[in-house]
Coordinates of C-alpha atoms (C1' of nucleotides) in Angstrom, one line a residue:
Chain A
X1 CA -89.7 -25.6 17.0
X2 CA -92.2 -26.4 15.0
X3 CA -94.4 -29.4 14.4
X4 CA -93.1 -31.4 11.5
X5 CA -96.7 -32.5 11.2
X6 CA -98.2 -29.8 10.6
X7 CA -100.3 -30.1 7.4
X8 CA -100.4 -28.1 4.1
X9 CA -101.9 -25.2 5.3
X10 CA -98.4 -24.2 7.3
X11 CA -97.0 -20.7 6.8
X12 CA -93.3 -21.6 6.8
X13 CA -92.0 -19.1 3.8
X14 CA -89.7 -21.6 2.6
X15 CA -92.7 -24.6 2.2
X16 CA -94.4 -21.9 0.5
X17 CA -91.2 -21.1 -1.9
X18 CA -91.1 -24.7 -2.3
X19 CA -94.7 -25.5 -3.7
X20 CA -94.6 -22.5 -5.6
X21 CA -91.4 -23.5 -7.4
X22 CA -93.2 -26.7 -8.9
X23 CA -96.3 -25.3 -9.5
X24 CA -95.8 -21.6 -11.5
X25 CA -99.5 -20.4 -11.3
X26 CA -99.2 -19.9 -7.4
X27 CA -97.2 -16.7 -7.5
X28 CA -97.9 -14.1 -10.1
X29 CA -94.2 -13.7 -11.9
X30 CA -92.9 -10.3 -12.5
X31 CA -91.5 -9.1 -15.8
X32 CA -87.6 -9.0 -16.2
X33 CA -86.3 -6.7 -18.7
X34 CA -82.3 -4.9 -19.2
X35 CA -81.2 -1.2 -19.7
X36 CA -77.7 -0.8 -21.1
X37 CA -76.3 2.7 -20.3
X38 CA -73.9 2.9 -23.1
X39 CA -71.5 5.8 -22.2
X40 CA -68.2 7.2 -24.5
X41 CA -66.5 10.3 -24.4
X42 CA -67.0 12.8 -27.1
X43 CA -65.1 16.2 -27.0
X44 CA -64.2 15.9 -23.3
X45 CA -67.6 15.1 -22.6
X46 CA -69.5 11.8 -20.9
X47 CA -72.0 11.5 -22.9
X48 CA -75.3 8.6 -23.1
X49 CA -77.1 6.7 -26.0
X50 CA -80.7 8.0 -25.4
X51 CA -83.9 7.0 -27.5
X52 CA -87.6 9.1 -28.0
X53 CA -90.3 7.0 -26.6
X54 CA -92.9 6.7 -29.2
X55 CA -95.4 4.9 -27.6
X56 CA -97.3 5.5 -23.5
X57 CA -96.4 5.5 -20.9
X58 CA -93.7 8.5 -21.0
X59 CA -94.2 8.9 -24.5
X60 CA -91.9 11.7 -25.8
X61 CA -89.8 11.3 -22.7
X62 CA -85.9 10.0 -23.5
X63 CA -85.3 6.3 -22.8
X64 CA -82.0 4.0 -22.5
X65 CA -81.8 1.1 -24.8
X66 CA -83.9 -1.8 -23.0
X67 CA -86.2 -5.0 -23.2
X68 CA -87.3 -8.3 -22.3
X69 CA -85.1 -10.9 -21.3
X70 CA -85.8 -14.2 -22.9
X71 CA -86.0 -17.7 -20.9
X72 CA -83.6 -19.1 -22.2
X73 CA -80.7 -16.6 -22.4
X74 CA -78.1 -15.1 -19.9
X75 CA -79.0 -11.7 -18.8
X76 CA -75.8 -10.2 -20.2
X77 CA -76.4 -12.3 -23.2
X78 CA -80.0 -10.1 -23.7
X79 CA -77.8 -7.3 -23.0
X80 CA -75.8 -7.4 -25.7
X81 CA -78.7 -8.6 -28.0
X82 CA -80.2 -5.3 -27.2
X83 CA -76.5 -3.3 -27.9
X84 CA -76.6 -5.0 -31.1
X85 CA -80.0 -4.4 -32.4
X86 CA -80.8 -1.1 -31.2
X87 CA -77.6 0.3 -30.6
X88 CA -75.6 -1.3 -33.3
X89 CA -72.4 -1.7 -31.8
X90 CA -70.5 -5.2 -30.9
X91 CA -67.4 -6.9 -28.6
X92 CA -67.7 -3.5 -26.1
X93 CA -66.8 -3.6 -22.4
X94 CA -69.7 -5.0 -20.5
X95 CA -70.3 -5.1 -17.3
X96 CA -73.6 -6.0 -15.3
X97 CA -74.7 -2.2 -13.4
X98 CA -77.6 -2.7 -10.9
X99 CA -80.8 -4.3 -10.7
X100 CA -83.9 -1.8 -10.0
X101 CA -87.1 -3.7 -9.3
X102 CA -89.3 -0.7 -7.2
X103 CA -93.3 -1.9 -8.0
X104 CA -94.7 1.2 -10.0
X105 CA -91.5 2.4 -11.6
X106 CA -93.1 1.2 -14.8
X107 CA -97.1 2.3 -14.7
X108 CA -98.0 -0.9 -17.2
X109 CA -96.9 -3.4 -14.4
X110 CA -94.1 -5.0 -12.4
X111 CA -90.8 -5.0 -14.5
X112 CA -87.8 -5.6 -12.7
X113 CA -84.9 -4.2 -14.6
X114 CA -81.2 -5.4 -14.5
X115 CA -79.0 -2.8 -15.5
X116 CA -76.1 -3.0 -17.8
X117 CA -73.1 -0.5 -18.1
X118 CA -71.5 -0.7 -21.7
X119 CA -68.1 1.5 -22.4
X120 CA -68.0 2.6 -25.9
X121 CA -64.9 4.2 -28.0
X122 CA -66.4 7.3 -29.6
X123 CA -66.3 6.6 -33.1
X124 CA -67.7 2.9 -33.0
X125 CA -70.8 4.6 -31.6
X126 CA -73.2 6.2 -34.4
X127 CA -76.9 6.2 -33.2
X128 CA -79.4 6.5 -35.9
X129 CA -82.8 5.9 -34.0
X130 CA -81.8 8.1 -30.9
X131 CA -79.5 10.4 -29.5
X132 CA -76.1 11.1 -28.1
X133 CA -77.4 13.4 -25.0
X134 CA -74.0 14.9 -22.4
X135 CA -74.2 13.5 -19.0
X136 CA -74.2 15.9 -16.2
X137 CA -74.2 15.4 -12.3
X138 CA -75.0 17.4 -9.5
X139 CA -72.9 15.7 -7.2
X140 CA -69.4 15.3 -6.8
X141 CA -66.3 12.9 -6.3
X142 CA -68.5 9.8 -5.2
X143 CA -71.9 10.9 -3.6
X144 CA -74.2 9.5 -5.9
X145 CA -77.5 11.1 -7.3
X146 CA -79.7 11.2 -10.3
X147 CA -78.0 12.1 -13.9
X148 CA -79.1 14.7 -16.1
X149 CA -78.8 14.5 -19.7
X150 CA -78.1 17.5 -22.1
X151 CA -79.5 17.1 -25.3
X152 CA -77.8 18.6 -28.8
X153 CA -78.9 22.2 -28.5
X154 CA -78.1 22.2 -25.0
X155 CA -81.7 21.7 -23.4
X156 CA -81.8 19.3 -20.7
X157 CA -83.8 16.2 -21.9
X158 CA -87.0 14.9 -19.9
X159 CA -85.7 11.3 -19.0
X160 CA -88.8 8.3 -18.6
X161 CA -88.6 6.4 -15.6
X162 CA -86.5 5.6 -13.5
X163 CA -83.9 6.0 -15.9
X164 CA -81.8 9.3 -14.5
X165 CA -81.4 7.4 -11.8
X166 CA -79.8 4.5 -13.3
X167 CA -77.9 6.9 -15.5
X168 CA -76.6 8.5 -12.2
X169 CA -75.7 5.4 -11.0
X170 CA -73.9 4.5 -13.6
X171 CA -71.3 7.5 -13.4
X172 CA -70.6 6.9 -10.0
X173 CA -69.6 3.1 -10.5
X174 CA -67.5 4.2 -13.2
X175 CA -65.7 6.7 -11.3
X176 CA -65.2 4.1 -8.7
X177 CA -63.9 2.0 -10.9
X178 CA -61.3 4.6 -12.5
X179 CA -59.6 4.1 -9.4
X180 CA -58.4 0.6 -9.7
X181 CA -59.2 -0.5 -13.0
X182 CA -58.3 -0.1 -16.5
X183 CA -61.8 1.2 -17.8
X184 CA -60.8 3.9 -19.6
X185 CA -59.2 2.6 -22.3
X186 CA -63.0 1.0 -23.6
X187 CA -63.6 4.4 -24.2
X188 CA -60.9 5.1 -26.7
X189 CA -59.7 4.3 -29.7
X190 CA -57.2 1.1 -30.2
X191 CA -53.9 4.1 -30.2
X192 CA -54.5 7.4 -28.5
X193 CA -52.4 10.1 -27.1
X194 CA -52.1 10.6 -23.4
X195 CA -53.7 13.8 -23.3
X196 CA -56.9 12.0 -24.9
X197 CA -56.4 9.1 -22.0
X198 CA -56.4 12.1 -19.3
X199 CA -59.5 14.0 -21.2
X200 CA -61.4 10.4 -20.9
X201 CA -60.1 10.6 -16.9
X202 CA -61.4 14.1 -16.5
X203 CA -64.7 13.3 -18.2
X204 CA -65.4 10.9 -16.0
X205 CA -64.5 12.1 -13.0
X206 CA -66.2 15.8 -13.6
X207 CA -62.6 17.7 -12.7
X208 CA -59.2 18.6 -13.9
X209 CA -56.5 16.4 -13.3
X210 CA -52.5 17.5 -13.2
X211 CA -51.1 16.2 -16.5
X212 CA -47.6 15.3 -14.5
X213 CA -48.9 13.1 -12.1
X214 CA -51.5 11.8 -14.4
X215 CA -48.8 11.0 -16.8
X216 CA -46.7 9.5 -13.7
X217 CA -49.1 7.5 -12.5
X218 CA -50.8 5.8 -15.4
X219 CA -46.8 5.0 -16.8
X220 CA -46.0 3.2 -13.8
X221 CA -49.3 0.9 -13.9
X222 CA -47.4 -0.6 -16.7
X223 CA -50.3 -0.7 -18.9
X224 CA -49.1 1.6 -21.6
X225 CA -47.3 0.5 -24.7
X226 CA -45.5 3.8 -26.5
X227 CA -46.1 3.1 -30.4
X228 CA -43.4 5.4 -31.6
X229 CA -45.7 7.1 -33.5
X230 CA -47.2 10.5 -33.4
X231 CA -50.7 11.4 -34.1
X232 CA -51.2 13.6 -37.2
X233 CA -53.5 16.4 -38.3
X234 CA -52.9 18.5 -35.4
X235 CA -51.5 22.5 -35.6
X236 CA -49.2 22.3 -32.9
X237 CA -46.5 19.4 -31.7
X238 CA -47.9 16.5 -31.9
X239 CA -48.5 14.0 -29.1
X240 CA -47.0 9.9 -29.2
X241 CA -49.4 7.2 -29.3
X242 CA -50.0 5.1 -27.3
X243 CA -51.3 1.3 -27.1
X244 CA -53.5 -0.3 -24.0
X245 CA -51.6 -3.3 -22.9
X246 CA -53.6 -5.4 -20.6
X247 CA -51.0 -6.7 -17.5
X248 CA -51.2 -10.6 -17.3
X249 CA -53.2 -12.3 -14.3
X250 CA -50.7 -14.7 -13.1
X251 CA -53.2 -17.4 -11.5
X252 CA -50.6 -20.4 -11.5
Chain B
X1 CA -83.6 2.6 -43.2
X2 CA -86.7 0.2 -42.4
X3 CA -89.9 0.9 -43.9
X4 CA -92.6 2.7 -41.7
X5 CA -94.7 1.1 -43.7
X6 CA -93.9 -2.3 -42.4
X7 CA -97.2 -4.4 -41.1
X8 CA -97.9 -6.0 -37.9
X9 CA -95.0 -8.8 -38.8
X10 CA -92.1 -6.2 -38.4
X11 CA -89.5 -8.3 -36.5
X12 CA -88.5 -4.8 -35.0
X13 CA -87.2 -5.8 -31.4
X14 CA -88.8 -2.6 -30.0
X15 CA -91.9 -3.0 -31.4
X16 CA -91.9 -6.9 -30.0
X17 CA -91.3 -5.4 -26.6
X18 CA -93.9 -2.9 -26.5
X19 CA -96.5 -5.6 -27.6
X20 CA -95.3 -7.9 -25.2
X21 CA -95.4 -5.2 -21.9
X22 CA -98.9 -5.0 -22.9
X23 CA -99.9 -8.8 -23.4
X24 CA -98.4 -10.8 -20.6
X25 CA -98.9 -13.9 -22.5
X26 CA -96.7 -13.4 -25.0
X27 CA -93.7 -14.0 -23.1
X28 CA -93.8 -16.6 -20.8
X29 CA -91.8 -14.7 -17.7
X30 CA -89.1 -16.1 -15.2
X31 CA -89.2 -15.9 -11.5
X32 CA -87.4 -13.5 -9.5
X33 CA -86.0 -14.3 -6.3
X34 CA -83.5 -13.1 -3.6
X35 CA -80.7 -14.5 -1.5
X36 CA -79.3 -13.1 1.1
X37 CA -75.3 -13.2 2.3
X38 CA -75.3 -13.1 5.8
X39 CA -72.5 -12.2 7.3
X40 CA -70.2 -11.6 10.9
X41 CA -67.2 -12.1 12.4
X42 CA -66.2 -14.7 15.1
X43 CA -63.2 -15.7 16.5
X44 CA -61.2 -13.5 13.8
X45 CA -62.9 -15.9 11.0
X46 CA -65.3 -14.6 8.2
X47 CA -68.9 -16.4 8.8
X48 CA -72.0 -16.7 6.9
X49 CA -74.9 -18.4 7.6
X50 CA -75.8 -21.5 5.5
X51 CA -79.3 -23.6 5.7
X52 CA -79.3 -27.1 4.6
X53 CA -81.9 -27.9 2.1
X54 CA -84.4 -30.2 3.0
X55 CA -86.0 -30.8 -0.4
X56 CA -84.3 -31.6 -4.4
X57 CA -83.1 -30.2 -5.9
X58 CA -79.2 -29.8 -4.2
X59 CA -80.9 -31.5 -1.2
X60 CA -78.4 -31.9 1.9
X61 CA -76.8 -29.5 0.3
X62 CA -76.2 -25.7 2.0
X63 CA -77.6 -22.4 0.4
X64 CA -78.2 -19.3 1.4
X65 CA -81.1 -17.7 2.8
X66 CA -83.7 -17.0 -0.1
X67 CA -87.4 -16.7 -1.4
X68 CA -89.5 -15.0 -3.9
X69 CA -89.9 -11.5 -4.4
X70 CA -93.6 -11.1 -3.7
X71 CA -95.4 -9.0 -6.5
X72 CA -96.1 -5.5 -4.4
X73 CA -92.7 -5.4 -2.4
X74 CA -89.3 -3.7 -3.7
X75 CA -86.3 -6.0 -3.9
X76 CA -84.9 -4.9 -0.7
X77 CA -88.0 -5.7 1.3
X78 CA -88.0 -8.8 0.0
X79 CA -84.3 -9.3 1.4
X80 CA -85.6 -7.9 4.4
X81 CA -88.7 -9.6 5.2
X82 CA -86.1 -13.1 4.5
X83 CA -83.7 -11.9 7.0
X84 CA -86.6 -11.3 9.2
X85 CA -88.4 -14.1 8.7
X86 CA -85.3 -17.3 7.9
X87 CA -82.4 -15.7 9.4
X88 CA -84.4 -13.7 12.4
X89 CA -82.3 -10.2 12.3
X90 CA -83.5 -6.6 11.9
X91 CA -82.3 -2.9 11.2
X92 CA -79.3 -4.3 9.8
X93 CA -76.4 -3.2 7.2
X94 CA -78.2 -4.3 3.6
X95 CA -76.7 -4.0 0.2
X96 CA -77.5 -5.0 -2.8
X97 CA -74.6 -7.6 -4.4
X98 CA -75.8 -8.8 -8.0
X99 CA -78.6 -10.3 -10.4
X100 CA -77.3 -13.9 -10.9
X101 CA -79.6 -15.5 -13.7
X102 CA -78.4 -18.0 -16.1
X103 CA -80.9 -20.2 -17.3
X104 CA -79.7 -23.8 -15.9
X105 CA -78.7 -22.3 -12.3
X106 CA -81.9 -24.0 -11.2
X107 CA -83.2 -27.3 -12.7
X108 CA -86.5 -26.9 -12.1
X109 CA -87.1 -23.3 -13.8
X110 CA -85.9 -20.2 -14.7
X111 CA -84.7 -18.6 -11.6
X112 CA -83.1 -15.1 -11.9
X113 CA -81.8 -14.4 -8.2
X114 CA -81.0 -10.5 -6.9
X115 CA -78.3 -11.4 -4.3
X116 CA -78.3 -8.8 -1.6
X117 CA -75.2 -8.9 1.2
X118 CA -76.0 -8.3 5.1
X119 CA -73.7 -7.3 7.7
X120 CA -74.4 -8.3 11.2
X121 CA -73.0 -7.8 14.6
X122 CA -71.5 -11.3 15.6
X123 CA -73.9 -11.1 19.1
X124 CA -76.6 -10.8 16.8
X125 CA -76.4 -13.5 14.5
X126 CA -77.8 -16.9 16.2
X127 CA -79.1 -19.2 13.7
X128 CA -80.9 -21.6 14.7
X129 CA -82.2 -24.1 11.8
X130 CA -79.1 -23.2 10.2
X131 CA -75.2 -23.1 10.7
X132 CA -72.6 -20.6 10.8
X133 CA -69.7 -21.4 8.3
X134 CA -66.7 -20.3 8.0
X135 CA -65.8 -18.4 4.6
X136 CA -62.8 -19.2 3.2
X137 CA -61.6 -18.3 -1.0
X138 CA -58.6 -19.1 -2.7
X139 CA -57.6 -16.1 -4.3
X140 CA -55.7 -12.9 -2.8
X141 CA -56.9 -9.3 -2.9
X142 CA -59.8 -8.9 -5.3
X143 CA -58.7 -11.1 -7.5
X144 CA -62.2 -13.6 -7.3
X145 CA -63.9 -16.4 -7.4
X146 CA -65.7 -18.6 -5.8
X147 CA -65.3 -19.0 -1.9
X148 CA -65.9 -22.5 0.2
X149 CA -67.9 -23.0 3.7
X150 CA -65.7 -25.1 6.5
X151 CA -68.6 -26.4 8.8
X152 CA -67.9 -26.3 12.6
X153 CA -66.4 -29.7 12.1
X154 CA -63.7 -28.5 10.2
X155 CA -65.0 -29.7 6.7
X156 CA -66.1 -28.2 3.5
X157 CA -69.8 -28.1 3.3
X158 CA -71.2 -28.6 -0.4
X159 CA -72.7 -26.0 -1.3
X160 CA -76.2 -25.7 -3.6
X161 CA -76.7 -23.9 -6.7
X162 CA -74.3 -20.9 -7.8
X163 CA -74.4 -20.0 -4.2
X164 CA -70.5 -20.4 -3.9
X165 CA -69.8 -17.7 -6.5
X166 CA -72.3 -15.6 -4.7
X167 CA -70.3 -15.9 -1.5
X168 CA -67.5 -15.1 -3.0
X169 CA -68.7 -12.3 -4.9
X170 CA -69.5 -10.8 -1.4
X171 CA -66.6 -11.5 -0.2
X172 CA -64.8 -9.7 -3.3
X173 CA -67.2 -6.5 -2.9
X174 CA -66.4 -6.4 0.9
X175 CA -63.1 -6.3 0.4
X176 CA -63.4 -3.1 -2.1
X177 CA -65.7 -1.7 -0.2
X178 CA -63.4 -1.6 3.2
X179 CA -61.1 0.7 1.3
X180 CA -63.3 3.5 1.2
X181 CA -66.5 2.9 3.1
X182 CA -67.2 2.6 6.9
X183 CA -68.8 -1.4 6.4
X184 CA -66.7 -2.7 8.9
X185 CA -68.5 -1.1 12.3
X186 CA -71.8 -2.9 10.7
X187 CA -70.4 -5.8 12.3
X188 CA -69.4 -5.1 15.3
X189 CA -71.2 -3.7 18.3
X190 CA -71.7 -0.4 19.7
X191 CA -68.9 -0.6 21.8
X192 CA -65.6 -1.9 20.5
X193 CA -61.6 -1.8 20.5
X194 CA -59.6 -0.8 17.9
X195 CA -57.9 -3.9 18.3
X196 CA -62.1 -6.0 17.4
X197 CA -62.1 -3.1 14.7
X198 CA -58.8 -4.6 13.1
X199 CA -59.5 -8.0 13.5
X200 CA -62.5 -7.6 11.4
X201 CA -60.4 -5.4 8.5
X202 CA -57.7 -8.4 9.2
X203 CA -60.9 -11.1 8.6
X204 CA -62.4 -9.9 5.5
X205 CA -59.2 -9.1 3.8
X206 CA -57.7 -12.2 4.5
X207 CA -54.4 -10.6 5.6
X208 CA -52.5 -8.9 8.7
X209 CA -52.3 -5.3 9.1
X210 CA -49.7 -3.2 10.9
X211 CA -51.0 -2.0 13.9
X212 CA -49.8 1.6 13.9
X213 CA -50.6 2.2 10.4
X214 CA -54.5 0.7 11.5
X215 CA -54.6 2.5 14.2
X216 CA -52.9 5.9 12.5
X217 CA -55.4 5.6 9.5
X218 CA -59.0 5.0 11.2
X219 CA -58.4 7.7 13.7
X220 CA -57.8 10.5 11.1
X221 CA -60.7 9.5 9.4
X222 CA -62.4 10.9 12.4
X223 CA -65.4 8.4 12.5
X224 CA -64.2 7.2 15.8
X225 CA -65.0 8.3 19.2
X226 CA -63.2 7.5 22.7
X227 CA -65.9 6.2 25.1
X228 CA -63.0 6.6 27.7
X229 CA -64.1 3.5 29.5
X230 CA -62.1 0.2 29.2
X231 CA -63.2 -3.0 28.0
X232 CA -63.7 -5.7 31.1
X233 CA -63.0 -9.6 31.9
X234 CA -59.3 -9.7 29.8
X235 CA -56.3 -11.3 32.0
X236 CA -54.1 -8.3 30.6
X237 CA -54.1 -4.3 29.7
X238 CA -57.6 -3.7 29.1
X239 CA -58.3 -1.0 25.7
X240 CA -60.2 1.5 25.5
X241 CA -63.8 1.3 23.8
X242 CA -64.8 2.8 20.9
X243 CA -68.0 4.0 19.5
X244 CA -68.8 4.7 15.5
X245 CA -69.5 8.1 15.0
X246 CA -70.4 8.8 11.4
X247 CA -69.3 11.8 9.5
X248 CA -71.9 14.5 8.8
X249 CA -72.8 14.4 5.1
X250 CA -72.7 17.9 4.2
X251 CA -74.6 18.5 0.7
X252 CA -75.5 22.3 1.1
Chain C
dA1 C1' -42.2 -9.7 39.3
dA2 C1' -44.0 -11.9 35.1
dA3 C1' -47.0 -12.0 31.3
dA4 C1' -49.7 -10.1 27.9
dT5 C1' -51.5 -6.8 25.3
dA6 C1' -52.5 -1.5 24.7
dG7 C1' -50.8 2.3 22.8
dT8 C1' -46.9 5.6 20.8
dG9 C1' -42.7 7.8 18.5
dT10 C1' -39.6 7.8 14.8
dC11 C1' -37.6 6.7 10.5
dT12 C1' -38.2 5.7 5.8
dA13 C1' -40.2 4.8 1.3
dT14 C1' -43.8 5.9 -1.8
dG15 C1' -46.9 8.5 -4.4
dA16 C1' -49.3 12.8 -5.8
dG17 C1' -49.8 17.8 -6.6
dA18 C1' -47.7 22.3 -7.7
dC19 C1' -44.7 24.7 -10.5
dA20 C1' -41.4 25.8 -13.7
dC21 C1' -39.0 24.4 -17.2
dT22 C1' -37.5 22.4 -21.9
dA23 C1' -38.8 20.3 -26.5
dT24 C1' -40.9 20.2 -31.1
dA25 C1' -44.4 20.5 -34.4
dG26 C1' -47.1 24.0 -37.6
dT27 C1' -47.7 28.7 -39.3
Chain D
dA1 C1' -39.6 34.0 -34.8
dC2 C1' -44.1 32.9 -32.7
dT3 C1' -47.6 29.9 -30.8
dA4 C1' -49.5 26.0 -28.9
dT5 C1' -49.1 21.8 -26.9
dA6 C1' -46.0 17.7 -25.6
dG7 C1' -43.2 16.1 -22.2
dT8 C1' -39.9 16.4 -17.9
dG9 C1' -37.3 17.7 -13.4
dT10 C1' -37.7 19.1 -8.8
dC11 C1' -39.7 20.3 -4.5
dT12 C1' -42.9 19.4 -1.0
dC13 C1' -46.4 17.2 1.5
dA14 C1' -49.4 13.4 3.0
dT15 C1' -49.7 8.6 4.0
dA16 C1' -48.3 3.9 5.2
dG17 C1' -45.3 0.3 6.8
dA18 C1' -41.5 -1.3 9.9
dC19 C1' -39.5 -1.3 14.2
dA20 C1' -38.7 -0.3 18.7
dC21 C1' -40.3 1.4 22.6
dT22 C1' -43.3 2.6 26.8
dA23 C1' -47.7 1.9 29.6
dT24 C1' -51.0 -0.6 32.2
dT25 C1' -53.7 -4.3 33.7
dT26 C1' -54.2 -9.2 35.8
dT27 C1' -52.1 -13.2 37.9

DNA sequence: AAAATAGTGTCTATGAGACACTATAGT
DNA sequence: ACTATAGTGTCTCATAGACACTATTTT
């Protein structure tokens, strides 16, 4: 098709993704920077690690934990940098989210962000800097849509960029996820009670569940190790815990 | 707990960040590219189409469809304008797979790649620099991992870069993504049989399925119309063809 | 008529929700 | 004894697979 002697001046896209590959001042290079949405359950509520923005643009505004990614580390490996230095927490569930790139959803200049999901058990997460804002959707089961987040006093919190819409994102892939995977058990402590599983369930998913079948169905999967033991400090009868015990991937 | 007192020095990551958005030389930056999963169904067998490098690095060896995202386009056009441009399909099923960027995937540079996945009617798909490949993985259900590429010969091609755990990858997400979502009617054509709408569930699962239960299952769904014609040129019982009628998203 | 595939009816097993019930701790 | 929640038994319904069967076209 075409003429293989065609000179330099050819537009074939991959000749011109080839010289620019060797010669890094031909294309302008966008930045790349992560967001890690770091989600736990707190009182039967999804809630999000959220940070003032003191500086422009969207100054004020409420940001998630991000920054640059540097050359010579993995993308989750800048994720978790970033959960440890500005979050302060360690050894989480991690999981790579989406990667939003849109030219102009940062003002200063093209930043393409991969986004990063972290699951958190409540206590292991104490933000100093920022906040712990409840997540609320408009949308149910699995549509998909834009987050809001509910700050302390119960005022919803102006989010800065395109941030409500990864926070969105981010509860739908995790109630996806609930279906088929063992997620929930990031967001608790290393012994709960059932009923606290089920609350983390609910949370998620934005409805009641029926506690037999809930109890049914996570029992059979397995996964649950009964401790003997039965939680304390509680005015009523108290509940058995229970351990998470991770079913063995047989690969042979 | 730090000082606010703290000089220009601070080794505060935040504060390293904001400097850097606003002084592209501080950071030197990666390039961002794309590569596309293009794939069909022929003959019952998962395809994708592969593209044998002409140049080093991996040359000889096959990859996907890819480029550079351009500084004023969003991710997806860039996956678009490639499918366009290398692969030579439109107005087709595109989704966004994953952000694969270890530092190493590409000898020459840092190379952070958003794979996007594209589902294409089998008619549709004629690649002509290029080869269609069978897609074939090693693992059952969604467990994952990487996936090979049997060349019309028969044989395994070798394939460049990472580009074999991004075929599997998409391979992995197509399989999750049958349970729930109508993907499978992006690759066929406006007019099929149930039995061509099985055989592509029986493809990209990589198992048999019980006719009835197929048949039972997609009609209640009620995405399916009868066309009440019959399909032509079969030595036996022609079926009846089908059309894909999608379900009204109601979000009054 | 034979061959080949389209399309269906029935039985059974599984899993989930609804509901009502029993059990056990603290006060 | 009372209260609140833990935990269970049973019924019913929806869904999926297995199997066997009937239907319809071409050769």
């Amino acid at each position: 098709m075409t003429d293989p002697q065609t000179p330099a001046q050819t537009v074939d896209p991959e000749e011109q993704a080839f010289l620019a590959a060797y010669d890094p001042g031909v294309f302008p290079r966008p930045s790349v920077a992560t967001d890690v949405v770091v989600l736990t359950v707190r009182e039967g509520r999804l809630v999000v690690a959220l940070y003032q923005r003191a500086e422009h643009p969207h100054r004020g505004r409420w940001a998630l934990p991000g920054g640059f990614v540097r050359m010579d580390e993995a993308l989750s490996t800048a994720a978790r940098r970033l959960l440890r230095d500005k979050v302060g927490v360690q050894g989480v569930f991690l999981e790579q989210l989406y990667t939003f790139g849109d030219p102009g959803r940062d003002p200063r200049m093209r930043i393409i962000t991969v986004a990063y999901l972290a699951l958190v058990p409540p206590a292991r997460l104490q933000v100093e800097k920022g906040a712990l804002a409840a997540v609320e959707v408009d949308w149910a089961g699995e549509a998909g849509g834009p987050a809001r987040a509910i700050g302390p006093d119960g005022a919803a919190l102006p989010i800065a960029f395109d941030h409500a819409d990864i926070l969105g994102l981010a509860v739908q892939r995790l109630r996806g996820k609930l279906r088929y995977s063992p997620v929930a058990y990031a967001m608790l402590p290393p012994r709960f009670t059932l009923r606290a599983l089920q609350s983390v369930h609910e949370a998620i998913l934005g409805e009641a569940l029926s506690k037999p079948a809930f109890r049914r169905r996570l029992l059979a999967t397995g996964e649950l190790r009964a401790t003997g033991e039965l939680e304390s400090d509680v005015d009523h009868r108290p509940a058995e815990l229970y351990e998470h015990a991770p079913q063995e991937e047989d690969a042979s």
